[in-house]
């Protein structure tokens, strides 16, 4: 009887073990399915962060390149402005010189006329 009971019990134990193994396998597959989107999302997030970092690096490089290209242009513009300023000052000096010369001549003429008047007055008094 024991032998017969053991023989009947064996398939039941095997069936229970197989069912447990199936449940375990299903649970692992479910866990893997649930984990996959999280890992994918984490991977996507990492990829997005790397992409944003690379974009920042590229933008910084572009800004530096633009600044380096802009520097000579700024220098050229500053040099040209300095040249224009110098030319304007030289023009003003050239225009001012004849005015100063004329003013000096006028003063000399006035002094000469005053002296002539003084001389004439002296001559009248002498006469």
CSV table of C-alpha atoms in Angstrom, one decimal:
chain,number,residue,atom,x,y,z
A,1,UNK,CA,0.0,0.0,0.0
A,2,UNK,CA,2.8,2.3,0.9
A,3,UNK,CA,4.5,1.5,-2.4
A,4,UNK,CA,1.4,2.1,-4.3
A,5,UNK,CA,0.7,5.4,-2.5
A,6,UNK,CA,4.3,6.5,-3.2
A,7,UNK,CA,4.0,5.7,-6.9
A,8,UNK,CA,0.7,7.7,-7.1
A,9,UNK,CA,2.3,10.5,-5.1
A,10,UNK,CA,5.4,10.8,-7.3
A,11,UNK,CA,3.5,12.1,-10.4
A,12,UNK,CA,1.6,14.6,-8.2
A,13,UNK,CA,4.9,15.9,-6.7
A,14,UNK,CA,6.4,16.1,-10.2
A,15,UNK,CA,3.3,18.0,-11.5
A,16,UNK,CA,3.5,20.4,-8.5
A,17,UNK,CA,7.2,20.9,-9.2
A,18,UNK,CA,6.6,21.6,-12.9
A,19,UNK,CA,3.8,24.0,-12.1
A,20,UNK,CA,6.1,25.9,-9.6
A,21,UNK,CA,8.8,26.0,-12.3
A,22,UNK,CA,6.3,27.4,-14.8
A,23,UNK,CA,5.1,30.1,-12.3
A,24,UNK,CA,8.8,31.0,-11.5
A,25,UNK,CA,9.5,31.3,-15.3
A,26,UNK,CA,6.4,33.4,-15.8
A,27,UNK,CA,7.3,35.7,-12.9
A,28,UNK,CA,10.8,36.2,-14.3
A,29,UNK,CA,9.5,36.9,-17.8
A,30,UNK,CA,7.0,39.5,-16.3
A,31,UNK,CA,9.8,41.1,-14.3
A,32,UNK,CA,11.9,41.3,-17.5
A,33,UNK,CA,9.1,42.8,-19.5
A,34,UNK,CA,8.5,45.4,-16.8
A,35,UNK,CA,12.2,46.2,-16.5
A,36,UNK,CA,12.8,46.5,-20.2
A,37,UNK,CA,10.9,49.9,-20.6
A,38,UNK,CA,12.7,51.3,-17.5
A,39,UNK,CA,16.1,50.3,-18.8
A,40,UNK,CA,15.1,51.6,-22.2
A,41,UNK,CA,13.9,54.9,-20.6
A,42,UNK,CA,17.1,55.1,-18.6
A,43,UNK,CA,19.2,54.5,-21.8
A,44,UNK,CA,17.2,57.1,-23.7
A,45,UNK,CA,17.6,59.6,-20.9
A,46,UNK,CA,21.4,59.0,-20.9
A,47,UNK,CA,21.4,59.3,-24.7
A,48,UNK,CA,19.4,62.6,-24.5
A,49,UNK,CA,21.8,64.0,-21.8
A,50,UNK,CA,24.8,63.1,-23.9
A,51,UNK,CA,23.2,64.7,-26.9
A,52,UNK,CA,22.4,67.9,-25.0
A,53,UNK,CA,26.0,67.9,-23.6
A,54,UNK,CA,27.4,67.5,-27.1
A,55,UNK,CA,25.1,70.3,-28.4
A,56,UNK,CA,26.5,72.6,-25.6
A,57,UNK,CA,30.0,71.7,-26.6
A,58,UNK,CA,29.3,72.3,-30.3
A,59,UNK,CA,27.6,75.7,-29.5
A,60,UNK,CA,30.6,76.8,-27.3
A,61,UNK,CA,33.0,75.8,-30.1
A,62,UNK,CA,30.9,77.8,-32.6
A,63,UNK,CA,30.9,80.8,-30.3
A,64,UNK,CA,34.7,80.7,-29.8
A,65,UNK,CA,35.2,80.3,-33.6
A,66,UNK,CA,32.9,83.2,-34.3
A,67,UNK,CA,34.7,85.4,-31.7
A,68,UNK,CA,38.1,84.5,-33.2
A,69,UNK,CA,36.8,85.4,-36.7
A,70,UNK,CA,35.2,88.5,-35.3
A,71,UNK,CA,38.3,89.7,-33.5
A,72,UNK,CA,40.3,90.7,-36.7
A,73,UNK,CA,37.2,92.4,-38.1
A,74,UNK,CA,36.8,94.4,-34.9
A,75,UNK,CA,40.5,95.3,-34.9
A,76,UNK,CA,40.2,96.3,-38.6
A,77,UNK,CA,37.2,98.5,-37.8
A,78,UNK,CA,39.0,100.1,-34.8
A,79,UNK,CA,42.1,100.8,-37.0
A,80,UNK,CA,39.9,102.3,-39.7
A,81,UNK,CA,38.1,104.5,-37.1
A,82,UNK,CA,41.5,105.6,-35.7
A,83,UNK,CA,42.7,106.5,-39.2
A,84,UNK,CA,39.5,108.5,-39.9
A,85,UNK,CA,39.9,110.3,-36.6
A,86,UNK,CA,43.5,111.1,-37.4
A,87,UNK,CA,42.5,112.3,-40.9
A,88,UNK,CA,39.8,114.5,-39.4
A,89,UNK,CA,42.2,116.0,-36.9
A,90,UNK,CA,44.8,116.7,-39.6
A,91,UNK,CA,42.0,118.3,-41.8
A,92,UNK,CA,40.9,120.5,-38.9
A,93,UNK,CA,44.6,121.5,-38.3
A,94,UNK,CA,45.0,122.4,-42.0
A,95,UNK,CA,41.8,124.4,-42.0
A,96,UNK,CA,42.8,126.1,-38.7
A,97,UNK,CA,46.3,127.1,-39.8
A,98,UNK,CA,45.2,129.7,-42.5
A,99,UNK,CA,42.7,131.1,-40.0
A,100,UNK,CA,45.4,131.5,-37.4
A,101,UNK,CA,47.7,132.9,-40.0
A,102,UNK,CA,45.0,135.4,-41.1
A,103,UNK,CA,44.3,136.3,-37.5
A,104,UNK,CA,48.0,136.9,-37.0
A,105,UNK,CA,48.2,139.0,-40.2
A,106,UNK,CA,45.2,141.0,-39.0
A,107,UNK,CA,46.8,141.6,-35.7
A,108,UNK,CA,50.0,142.6,-37.5
A,109,UNK,CA,48.1,144.9,-39.8
A,110,UNK,CA,46.2,146.5,-36.9
A,111,UNK,CA,49.5,147.0,-35.1
A,112,UNK,CA,51.0,148.5,-38.2
A,113,UNK,CA,48.1,150.8,-38.6
A,114,UNK,CA,48.2,151.9,-35.0
A,115,UNK,CA,52.0,152.5,-35.3
A,116,UNK,CA,51.3,154.5,-38.5
A,117,UNK,CA,48.7,156.6,-36.6
A,118,UNK,CA,51.2,157.1,-33.7
A,119,UNK,CA,53.9,158.1,-36.2
A,120,UNK,CA,51.6,160.5,-38.0
A,121,UNK,CA,50.5,162.0,-34.7
A,122,UNK,CA,54.1,162.4,-33.7
A,123,UNK,CA,54.9,164.1,-37.0
A,124,UNK,CA,52.0,166.5,-36.6
A,125,UNK,CA,53.1,167.4,-33.1
A,126,UNK,CA,56.7,167.9,-34.3
A,127,UNK,CA,55.5,170.0,-37.2
